[in-house]
Tab-separated table of C-alpha atoms and ligand atoms in Angstrom:
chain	number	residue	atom	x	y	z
K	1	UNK	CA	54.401	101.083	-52.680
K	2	UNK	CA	53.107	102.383	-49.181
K	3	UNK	CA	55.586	103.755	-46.851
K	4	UNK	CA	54.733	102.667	-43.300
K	5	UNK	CA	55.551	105.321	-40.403
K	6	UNK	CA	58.097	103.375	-37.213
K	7	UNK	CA	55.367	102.646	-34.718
K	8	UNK	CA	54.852	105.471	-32.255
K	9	UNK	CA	52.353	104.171	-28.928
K	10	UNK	CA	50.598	107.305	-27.243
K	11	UNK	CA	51.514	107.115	-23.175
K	12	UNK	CA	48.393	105.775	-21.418
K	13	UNK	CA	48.075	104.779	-17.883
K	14	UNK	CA	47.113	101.085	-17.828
K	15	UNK	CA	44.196	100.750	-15.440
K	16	UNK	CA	42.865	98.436	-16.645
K	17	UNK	CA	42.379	94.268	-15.695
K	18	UNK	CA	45.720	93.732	-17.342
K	19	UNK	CA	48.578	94.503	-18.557
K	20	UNK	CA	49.297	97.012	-16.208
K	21	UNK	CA	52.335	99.640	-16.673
K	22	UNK	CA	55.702	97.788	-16.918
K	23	UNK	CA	58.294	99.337	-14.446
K	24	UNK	CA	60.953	102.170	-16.425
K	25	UNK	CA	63.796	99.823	-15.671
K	26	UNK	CA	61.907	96.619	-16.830
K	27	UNK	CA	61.552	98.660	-20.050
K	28	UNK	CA	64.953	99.664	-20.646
K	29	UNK	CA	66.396	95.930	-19.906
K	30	UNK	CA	64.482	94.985	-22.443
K	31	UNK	CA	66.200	97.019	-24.975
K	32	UNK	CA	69.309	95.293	-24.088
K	33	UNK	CA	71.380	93.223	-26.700
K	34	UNK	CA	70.196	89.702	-27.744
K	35	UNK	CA	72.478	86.725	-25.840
K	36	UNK	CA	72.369	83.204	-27.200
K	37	UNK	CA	70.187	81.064	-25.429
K	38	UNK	CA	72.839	78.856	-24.057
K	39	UNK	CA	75.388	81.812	-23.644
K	40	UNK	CA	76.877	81.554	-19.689
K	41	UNK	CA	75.999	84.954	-18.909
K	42	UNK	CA	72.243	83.925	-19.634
K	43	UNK	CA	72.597	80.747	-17.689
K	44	UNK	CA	73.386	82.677	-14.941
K	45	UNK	CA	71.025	85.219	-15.859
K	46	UNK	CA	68.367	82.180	-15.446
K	47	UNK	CA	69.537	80.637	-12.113
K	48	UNK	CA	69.160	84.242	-10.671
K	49	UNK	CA	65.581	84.060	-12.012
K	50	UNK	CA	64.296	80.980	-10.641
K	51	UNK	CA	66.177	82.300	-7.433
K	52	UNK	CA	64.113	85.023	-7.716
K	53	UNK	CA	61.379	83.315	-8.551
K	54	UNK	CA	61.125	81.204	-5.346
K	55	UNK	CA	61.386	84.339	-2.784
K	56	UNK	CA	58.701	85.660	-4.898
K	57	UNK	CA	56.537	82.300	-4.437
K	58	UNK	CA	57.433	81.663	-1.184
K	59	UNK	CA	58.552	78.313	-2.390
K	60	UNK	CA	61.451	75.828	-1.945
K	61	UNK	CA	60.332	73.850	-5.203
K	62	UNK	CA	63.257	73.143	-7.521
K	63	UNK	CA	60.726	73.097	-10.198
K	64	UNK	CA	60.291	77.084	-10.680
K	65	UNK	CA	60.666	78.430	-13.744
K	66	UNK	CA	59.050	80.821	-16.728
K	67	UNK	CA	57.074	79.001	-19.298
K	68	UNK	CA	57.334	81.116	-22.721
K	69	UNK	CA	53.810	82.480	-23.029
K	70	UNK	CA	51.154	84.306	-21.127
K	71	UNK	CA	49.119	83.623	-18.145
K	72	UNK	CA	46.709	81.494	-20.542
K	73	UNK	CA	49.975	79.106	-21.009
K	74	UNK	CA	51.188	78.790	-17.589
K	75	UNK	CA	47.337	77.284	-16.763
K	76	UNK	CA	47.667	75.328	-19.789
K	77	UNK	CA	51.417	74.553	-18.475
K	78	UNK	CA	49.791	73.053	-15.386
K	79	UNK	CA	46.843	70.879	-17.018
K	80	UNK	CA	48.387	69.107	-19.370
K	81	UNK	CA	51.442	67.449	-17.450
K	82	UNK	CA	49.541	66.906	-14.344
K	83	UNK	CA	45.835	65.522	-15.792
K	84	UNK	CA	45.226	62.338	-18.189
K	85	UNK	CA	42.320	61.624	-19.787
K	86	UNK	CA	39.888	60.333	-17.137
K	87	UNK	CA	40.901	61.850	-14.333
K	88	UNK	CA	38.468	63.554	-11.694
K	89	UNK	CA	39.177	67.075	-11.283
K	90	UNK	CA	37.445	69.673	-9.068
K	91	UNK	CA	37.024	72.747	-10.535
K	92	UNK	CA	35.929	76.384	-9.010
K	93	UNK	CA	34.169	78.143	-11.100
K	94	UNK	CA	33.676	81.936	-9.986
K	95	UNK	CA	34.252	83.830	-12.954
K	96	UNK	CA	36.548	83.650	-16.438
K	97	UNK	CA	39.335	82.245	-15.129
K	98	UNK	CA	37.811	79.682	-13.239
K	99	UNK	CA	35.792	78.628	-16.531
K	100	UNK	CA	38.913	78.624	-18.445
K	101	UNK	CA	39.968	75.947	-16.136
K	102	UNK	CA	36.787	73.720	-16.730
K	103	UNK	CA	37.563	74.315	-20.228
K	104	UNK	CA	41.156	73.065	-20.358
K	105	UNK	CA	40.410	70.444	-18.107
K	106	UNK	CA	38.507	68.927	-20.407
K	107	UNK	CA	40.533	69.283	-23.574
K	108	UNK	CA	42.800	67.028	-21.182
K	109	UNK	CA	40.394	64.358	-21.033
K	110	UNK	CA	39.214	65.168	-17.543
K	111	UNK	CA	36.188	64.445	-16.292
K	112	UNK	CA	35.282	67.701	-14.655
K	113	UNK	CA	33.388	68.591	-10.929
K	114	UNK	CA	32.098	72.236	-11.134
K	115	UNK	CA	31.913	74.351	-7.747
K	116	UNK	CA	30.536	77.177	-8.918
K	117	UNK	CA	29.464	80.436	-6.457
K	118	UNK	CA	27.453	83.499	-8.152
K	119	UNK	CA	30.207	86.348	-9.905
K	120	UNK	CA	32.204	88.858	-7.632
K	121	UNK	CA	31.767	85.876	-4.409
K	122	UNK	CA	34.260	83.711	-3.091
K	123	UNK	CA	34.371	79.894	-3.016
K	124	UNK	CA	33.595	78.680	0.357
K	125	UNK	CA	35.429	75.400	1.565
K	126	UNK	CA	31.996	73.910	3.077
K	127	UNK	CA	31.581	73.930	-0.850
K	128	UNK	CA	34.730	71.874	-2.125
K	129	UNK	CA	34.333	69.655	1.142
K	130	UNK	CA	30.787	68.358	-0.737
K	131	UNK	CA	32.864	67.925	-4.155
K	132	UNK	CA	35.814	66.102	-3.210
K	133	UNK	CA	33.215	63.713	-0.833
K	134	UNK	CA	31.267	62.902	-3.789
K	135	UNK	CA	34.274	61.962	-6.285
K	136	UNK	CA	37.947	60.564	-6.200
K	137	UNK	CA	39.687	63.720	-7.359
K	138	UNK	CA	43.198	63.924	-8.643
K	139	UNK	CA	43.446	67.636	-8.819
K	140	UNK	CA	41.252	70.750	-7.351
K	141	UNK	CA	41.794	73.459	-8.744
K	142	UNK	CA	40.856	77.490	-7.514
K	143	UNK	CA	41.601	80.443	-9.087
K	144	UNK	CA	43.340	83.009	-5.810
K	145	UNK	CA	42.281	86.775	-7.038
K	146	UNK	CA	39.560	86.374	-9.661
K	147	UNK	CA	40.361	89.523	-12.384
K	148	UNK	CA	36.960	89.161	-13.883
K	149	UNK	CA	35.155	90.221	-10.965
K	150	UNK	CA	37.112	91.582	-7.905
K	151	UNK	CA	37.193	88.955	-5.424
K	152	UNK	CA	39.760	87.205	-3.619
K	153	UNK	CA	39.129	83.580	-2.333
K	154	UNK	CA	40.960	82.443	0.678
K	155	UNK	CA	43.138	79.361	0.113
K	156	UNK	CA	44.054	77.416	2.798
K	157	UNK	CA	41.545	75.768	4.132
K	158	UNK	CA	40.589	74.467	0.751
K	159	UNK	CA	44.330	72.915	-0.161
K	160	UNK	CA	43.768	71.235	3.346
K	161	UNK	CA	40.263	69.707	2.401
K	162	UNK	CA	41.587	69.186	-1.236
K	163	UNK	CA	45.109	67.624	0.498
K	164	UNK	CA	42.795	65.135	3.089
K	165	UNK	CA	40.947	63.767	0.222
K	166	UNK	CA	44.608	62.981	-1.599
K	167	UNK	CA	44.468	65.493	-4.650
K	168	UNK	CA	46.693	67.787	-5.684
K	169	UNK	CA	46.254	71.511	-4.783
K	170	UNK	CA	46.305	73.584	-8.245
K	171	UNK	CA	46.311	77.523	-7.456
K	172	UNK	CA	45.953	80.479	-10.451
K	173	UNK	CA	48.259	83.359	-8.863
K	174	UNK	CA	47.787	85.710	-12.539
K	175	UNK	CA	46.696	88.639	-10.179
K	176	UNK	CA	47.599	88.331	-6.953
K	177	UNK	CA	51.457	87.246	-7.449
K	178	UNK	CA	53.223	90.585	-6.419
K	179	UNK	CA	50.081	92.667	-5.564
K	180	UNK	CA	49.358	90.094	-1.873
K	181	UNK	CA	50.207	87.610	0.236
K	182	UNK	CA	51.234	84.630	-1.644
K	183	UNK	CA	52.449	81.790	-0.015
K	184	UNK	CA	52.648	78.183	-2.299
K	185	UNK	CA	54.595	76.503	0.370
K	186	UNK	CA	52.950	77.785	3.550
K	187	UNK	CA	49.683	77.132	1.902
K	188	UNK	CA	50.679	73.342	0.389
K	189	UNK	CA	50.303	74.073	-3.052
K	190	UNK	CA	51.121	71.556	-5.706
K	191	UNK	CA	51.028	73.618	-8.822
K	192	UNK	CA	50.961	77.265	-8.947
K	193	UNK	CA	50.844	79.556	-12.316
K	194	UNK	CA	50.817	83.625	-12.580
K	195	UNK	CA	51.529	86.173	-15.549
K	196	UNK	CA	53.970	88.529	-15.284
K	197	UNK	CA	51.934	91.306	-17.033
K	198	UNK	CA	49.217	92.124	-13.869
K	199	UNK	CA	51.515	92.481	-10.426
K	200	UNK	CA	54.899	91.790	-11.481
K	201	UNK	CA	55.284	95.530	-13.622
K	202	UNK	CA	56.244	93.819	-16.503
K	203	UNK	CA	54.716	93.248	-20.091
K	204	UNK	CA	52.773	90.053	-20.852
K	205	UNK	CA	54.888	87.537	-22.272
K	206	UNK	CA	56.162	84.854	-19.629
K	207	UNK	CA	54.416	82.647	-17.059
K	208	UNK	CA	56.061	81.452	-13.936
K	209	UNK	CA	55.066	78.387	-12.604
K	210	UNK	CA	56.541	76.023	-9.907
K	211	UNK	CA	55.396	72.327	-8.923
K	212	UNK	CA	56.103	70.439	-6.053
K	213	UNK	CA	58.376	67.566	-5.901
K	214	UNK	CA	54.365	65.712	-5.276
K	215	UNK	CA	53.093	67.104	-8.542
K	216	UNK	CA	56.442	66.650	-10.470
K	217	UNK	CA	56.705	63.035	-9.638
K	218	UNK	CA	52.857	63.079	-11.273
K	219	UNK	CA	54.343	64.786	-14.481
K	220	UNK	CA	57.162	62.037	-14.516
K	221	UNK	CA	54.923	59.017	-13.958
K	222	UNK	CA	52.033	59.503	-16.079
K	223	UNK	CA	50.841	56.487	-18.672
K	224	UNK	CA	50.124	58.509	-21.677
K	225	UNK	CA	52.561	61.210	-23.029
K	226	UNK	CA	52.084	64.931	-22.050
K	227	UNK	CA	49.618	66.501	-24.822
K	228	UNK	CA	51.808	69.051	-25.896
K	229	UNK	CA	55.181	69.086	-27.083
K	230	UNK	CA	55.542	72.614	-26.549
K	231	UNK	CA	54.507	72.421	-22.362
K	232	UNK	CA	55.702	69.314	-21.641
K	233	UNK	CA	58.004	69.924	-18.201
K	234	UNK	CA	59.774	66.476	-18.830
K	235	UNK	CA	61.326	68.468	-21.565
K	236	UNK	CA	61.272	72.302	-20.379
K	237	UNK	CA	63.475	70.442	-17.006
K	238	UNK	CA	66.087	69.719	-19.403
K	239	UNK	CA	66.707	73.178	-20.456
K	240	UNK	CA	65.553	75.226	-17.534
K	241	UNK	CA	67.579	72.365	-14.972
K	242	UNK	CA	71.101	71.643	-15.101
K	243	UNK	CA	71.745	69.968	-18.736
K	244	UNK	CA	70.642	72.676	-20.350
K	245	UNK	CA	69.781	70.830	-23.397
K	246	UNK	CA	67.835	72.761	-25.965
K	247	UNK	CA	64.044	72.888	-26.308
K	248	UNK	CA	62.668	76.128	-27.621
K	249	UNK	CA	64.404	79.025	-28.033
K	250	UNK	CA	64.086	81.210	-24.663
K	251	UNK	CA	62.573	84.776	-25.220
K	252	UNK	CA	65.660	86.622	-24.235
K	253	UNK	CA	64.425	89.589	-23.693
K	254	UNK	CA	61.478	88.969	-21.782
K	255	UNK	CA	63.738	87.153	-19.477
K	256	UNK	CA	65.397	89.999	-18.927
K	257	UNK	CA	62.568	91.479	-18.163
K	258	UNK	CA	61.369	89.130	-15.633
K	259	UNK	CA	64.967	89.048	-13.942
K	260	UNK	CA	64.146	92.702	-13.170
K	261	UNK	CA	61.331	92.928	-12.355
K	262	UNK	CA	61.501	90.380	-9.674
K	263	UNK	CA	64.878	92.458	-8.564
K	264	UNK	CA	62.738	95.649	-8.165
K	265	UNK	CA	59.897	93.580	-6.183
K	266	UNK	CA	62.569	91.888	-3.719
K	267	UNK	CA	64.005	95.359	-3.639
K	268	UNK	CA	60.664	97.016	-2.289
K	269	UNK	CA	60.250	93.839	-0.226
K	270	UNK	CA	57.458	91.325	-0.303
K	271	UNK	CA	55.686	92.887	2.698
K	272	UNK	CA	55.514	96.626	1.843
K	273	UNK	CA	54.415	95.602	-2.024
K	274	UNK	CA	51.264	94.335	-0.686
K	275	UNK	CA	50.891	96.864	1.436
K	276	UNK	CA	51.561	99.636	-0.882
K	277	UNK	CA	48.797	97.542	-3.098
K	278	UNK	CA	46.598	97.847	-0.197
K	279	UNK	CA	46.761	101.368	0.865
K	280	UNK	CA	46.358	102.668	-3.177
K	281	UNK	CA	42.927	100.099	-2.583
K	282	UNK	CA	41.826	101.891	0.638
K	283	UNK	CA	42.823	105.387	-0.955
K	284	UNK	CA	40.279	104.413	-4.340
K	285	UNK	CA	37.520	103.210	-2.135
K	286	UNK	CA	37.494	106.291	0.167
K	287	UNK	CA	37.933	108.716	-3.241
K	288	UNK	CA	34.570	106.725	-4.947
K	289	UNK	CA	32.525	106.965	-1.771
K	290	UNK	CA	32.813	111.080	-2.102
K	291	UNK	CA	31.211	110.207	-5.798
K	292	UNK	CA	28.733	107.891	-4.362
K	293	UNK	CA	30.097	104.760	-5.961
K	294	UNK	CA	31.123	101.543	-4.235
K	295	UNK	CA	32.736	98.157	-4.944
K	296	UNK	CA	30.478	95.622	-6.122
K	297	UNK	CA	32.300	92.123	-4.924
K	298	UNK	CA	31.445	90.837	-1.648
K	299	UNK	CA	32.287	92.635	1.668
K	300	UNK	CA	35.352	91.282	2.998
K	301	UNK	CA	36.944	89.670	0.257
K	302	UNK	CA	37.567	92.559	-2.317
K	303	UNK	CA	41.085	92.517	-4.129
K	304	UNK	CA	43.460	95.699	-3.588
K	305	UNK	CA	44.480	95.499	-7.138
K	306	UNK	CA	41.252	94.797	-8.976
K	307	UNK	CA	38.326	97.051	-8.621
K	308	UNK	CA	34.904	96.298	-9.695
K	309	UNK	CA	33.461	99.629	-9.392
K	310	UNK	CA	29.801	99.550	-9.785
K	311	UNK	CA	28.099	101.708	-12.755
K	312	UNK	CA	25.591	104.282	-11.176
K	313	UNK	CA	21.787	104.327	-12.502
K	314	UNK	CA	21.490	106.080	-15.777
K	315	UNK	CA	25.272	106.010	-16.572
K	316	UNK	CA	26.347	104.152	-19.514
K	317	UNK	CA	29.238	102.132	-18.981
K	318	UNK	CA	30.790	102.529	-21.946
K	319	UNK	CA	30.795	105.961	-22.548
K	320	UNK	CA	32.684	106.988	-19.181
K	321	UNK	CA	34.981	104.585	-20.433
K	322	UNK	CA	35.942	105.990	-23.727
K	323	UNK	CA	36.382	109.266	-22.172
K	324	UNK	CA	38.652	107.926	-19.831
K	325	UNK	CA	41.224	107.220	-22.823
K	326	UNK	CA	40.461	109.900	-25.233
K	327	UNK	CA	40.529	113.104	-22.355
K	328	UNK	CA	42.554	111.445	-19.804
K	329	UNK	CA	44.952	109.003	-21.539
K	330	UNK	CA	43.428	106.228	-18.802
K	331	UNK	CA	42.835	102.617	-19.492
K	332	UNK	CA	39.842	100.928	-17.387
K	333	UNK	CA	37.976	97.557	-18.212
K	334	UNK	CA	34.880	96.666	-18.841
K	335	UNK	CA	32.713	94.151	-16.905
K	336	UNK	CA	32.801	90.634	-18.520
K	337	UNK	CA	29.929	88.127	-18.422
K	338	UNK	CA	26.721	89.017	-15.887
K	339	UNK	CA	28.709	91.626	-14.705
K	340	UNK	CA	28.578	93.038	-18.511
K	341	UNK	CA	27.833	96.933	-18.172
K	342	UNK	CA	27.361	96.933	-14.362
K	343	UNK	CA	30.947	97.700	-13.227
K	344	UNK	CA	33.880	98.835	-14.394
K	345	UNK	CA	37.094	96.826	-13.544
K	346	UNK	CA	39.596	99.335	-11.919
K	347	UNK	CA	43.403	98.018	-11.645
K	348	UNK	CA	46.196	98.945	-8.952
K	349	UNK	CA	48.640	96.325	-9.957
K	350	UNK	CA	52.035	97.012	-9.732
K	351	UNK	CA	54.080	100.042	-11.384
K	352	UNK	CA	50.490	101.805	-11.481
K	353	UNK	CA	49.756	100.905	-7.901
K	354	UNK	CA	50.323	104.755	-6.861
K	355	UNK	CA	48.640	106.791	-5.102
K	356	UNK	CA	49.414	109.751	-7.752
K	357	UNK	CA	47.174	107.686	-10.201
K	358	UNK	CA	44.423	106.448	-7.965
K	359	UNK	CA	44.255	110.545	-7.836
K	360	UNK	CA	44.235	111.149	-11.374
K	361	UNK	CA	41.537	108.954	-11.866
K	362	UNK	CA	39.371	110.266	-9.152
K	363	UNK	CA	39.836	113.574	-10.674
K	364	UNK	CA	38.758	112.523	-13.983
K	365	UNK	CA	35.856	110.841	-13.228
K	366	UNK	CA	34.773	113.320	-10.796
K	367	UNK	CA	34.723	115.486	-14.057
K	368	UNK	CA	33.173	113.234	-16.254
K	369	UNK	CA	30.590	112.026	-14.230
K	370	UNK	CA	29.525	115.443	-12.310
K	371	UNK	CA	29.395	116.896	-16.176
K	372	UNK	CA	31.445	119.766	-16.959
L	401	PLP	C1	44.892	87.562	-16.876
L	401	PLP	C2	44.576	86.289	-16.175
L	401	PLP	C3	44.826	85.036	-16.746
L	401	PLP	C4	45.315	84.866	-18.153
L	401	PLP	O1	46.514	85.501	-18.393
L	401	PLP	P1	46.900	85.990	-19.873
L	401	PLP	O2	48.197	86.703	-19.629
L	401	PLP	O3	45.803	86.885	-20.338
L	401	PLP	O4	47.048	84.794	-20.723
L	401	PLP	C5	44.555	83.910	-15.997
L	401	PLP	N1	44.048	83.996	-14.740
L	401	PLP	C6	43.777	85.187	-14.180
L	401	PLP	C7	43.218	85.225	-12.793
L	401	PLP	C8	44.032	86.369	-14.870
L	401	PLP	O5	43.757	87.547	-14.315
């Protein structure tokens, strides 16, 4: 019989679109002993969580939680209890994430409104404004920092256009939850997902959401039952509220996780996170100019802890790429979609936010690209 070797990961530096490096501490929590999911020390474990949780938002919603899964499922979380099959939903469409929206949206039934602006832009409200005139929508929905290309949309004016024509505000915060200003309340959002494996130093295995008391009374009112058992927050209430009545089991240790890595992010302090995320940004972008390479998403708008570097003439792509992990232990992305082979996707997010490895990959690429 074959003998298999205990699994032994080399150390790479995750610079990549996601996940990023998970903070020490995070890491060691998570080698902590199993509690039950009902035990009182993880019920109080929990409430600290959804605390937590809140600050991190910038929300008062009681409805603030982790949904077991990744960043897919908190998106997933937020389009099946709030859309029924025939609703009119605005979509923005400027990259991946945006189309993975469209594409949910529709396994609910919805009957979908595309704004779309060209890859590495941002959605302009003049845009939405046209949409939401020429439909009754229930839901708009806009994804904040868009990973696949670089570019960060601003939000408020939108939820205001999308709030005056009586939908529901719907906002993906997978990248820029923990790495800038994010502000659900401030900003009237109804629904809000993120990840915790991009800003939030921690592995990929949770999704925090929160709804407003607006969009939970939605969830609680609808005609036809939630699509999936597994999602369904008329359920996931009685467990992660006060009854505590079992659903699915809780992943206990990503929970602990989570709990600590939102304690090390209200440690730093909400301000001087994003500020950290944007100084690493500034320090990249002033390091690629000495090698001639820029940022390819629009002036203005570019996201401190996503990078679409733009490929030089004559360089291949992926080739620099390889080298980057097999000389220099460094993870990068590639481009996705029309941005295939024209950028490389450069992350700051989080625990590898620093300006120590926004060096070491200026070094290396100085190396690999000036040929020695
Ligand atoms: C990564 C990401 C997702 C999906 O998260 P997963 O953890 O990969 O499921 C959704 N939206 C955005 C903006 C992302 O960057």
């Amino acid at each position: 019989m074959q003998a298999f070797d205990t699994f032994n990961p080399p150390t790479r530096l995750l610079m990549g679109p996601g996940p990023s490096n998970a903070a020490p501490t995070v890491l060691t929590a998570m080698a902590n002993p199993l509690l039950g999911h009902l035990d009182p020390s993880f019920i109080q474990m929990m409430e600290e969580i959804k605390s937590m949780l809140r600050s991190v938002f910038q929300t008062k919603n009681e409805m603030t939680f982790p949904v077991s899964g990744t960043g897919s499922a908190g998106m997933e979380f937020c389009f099946v209890n709030l859309i029924e099959p025939g609703d009119e939903v605005v979509i923005c469409i400027n990259g991946v994430f945006g189309m993975r929206m469209a594409d949910l949206a529709e396994r609910c039934g919805a009957k979908v409104i595309k704004v779309e602006a060209p890859w590495g832009e941002i959605i302009r409200p003049e845009q939405v404004k046209e949409a939401v005139a020429g439909c009754s929508p229930k839901l708009v929905a806009l994804v904040h920092a868009e990973t696949s290309t670089g570019a960060l949309t601003p939000v408020e004016t939108i939820s205001q256009i999308a709030h005056e024509a009586g939908a529901l505000m719907l906002l993906d915060t997978v990248t820029s939850l923990g790495g800038c200003e994010v502000n659900i309340d401030g900003w009237n959002i109804d629904a809000v997902y993120s990840g915790t494996q991009k800003c939030l130093s921690c592995p990929p295995g949770l999704a925090p959401v929160s709804l407003s008391p607006k969009a939970l009374e939605t969830a609680q009112n609808r005609k036809t039952k939630v699509q999936s058992w597994y999602l369904d927050v008329n359920m996931l209430s009685g467990y992660w509220g006060s009854e505590r009545v079992y659903h699915h089991t809780a992943p206990i240790s990503m929970n602990y996780a989570l709990h600590e890595a939102l304690r090390l992010i209200l440690e730093e302090g909400l301000q001087a996170r994003w500020e950290r995320h944007h100084q690493n940004h500034l320090r990249l972008v002033e390091g690629l100019k000495s090698l001639d390479l820029g940022i390819a998403s629009q002036e203005g708008h570019q996201l401190w802890q996503l990078n679409a570097v733009t490929v030089p003439e004559g360089v291949d792509e992926a080739t620099v790429r390889q080298r980057l992990l097999a000389d220099y232990q460094i993870e990068v992305g590639a481009g996705l979609g029309p941005m295939k082979g024209k950028i490389w996707r450069v992350g700051l997010m989080g625990e590898s936010s620093q300006a120590k490895y926004v060096d070491r990959f200026l070094e290396a690429m100085t190396t690999i690209l000036k040929g020695s």
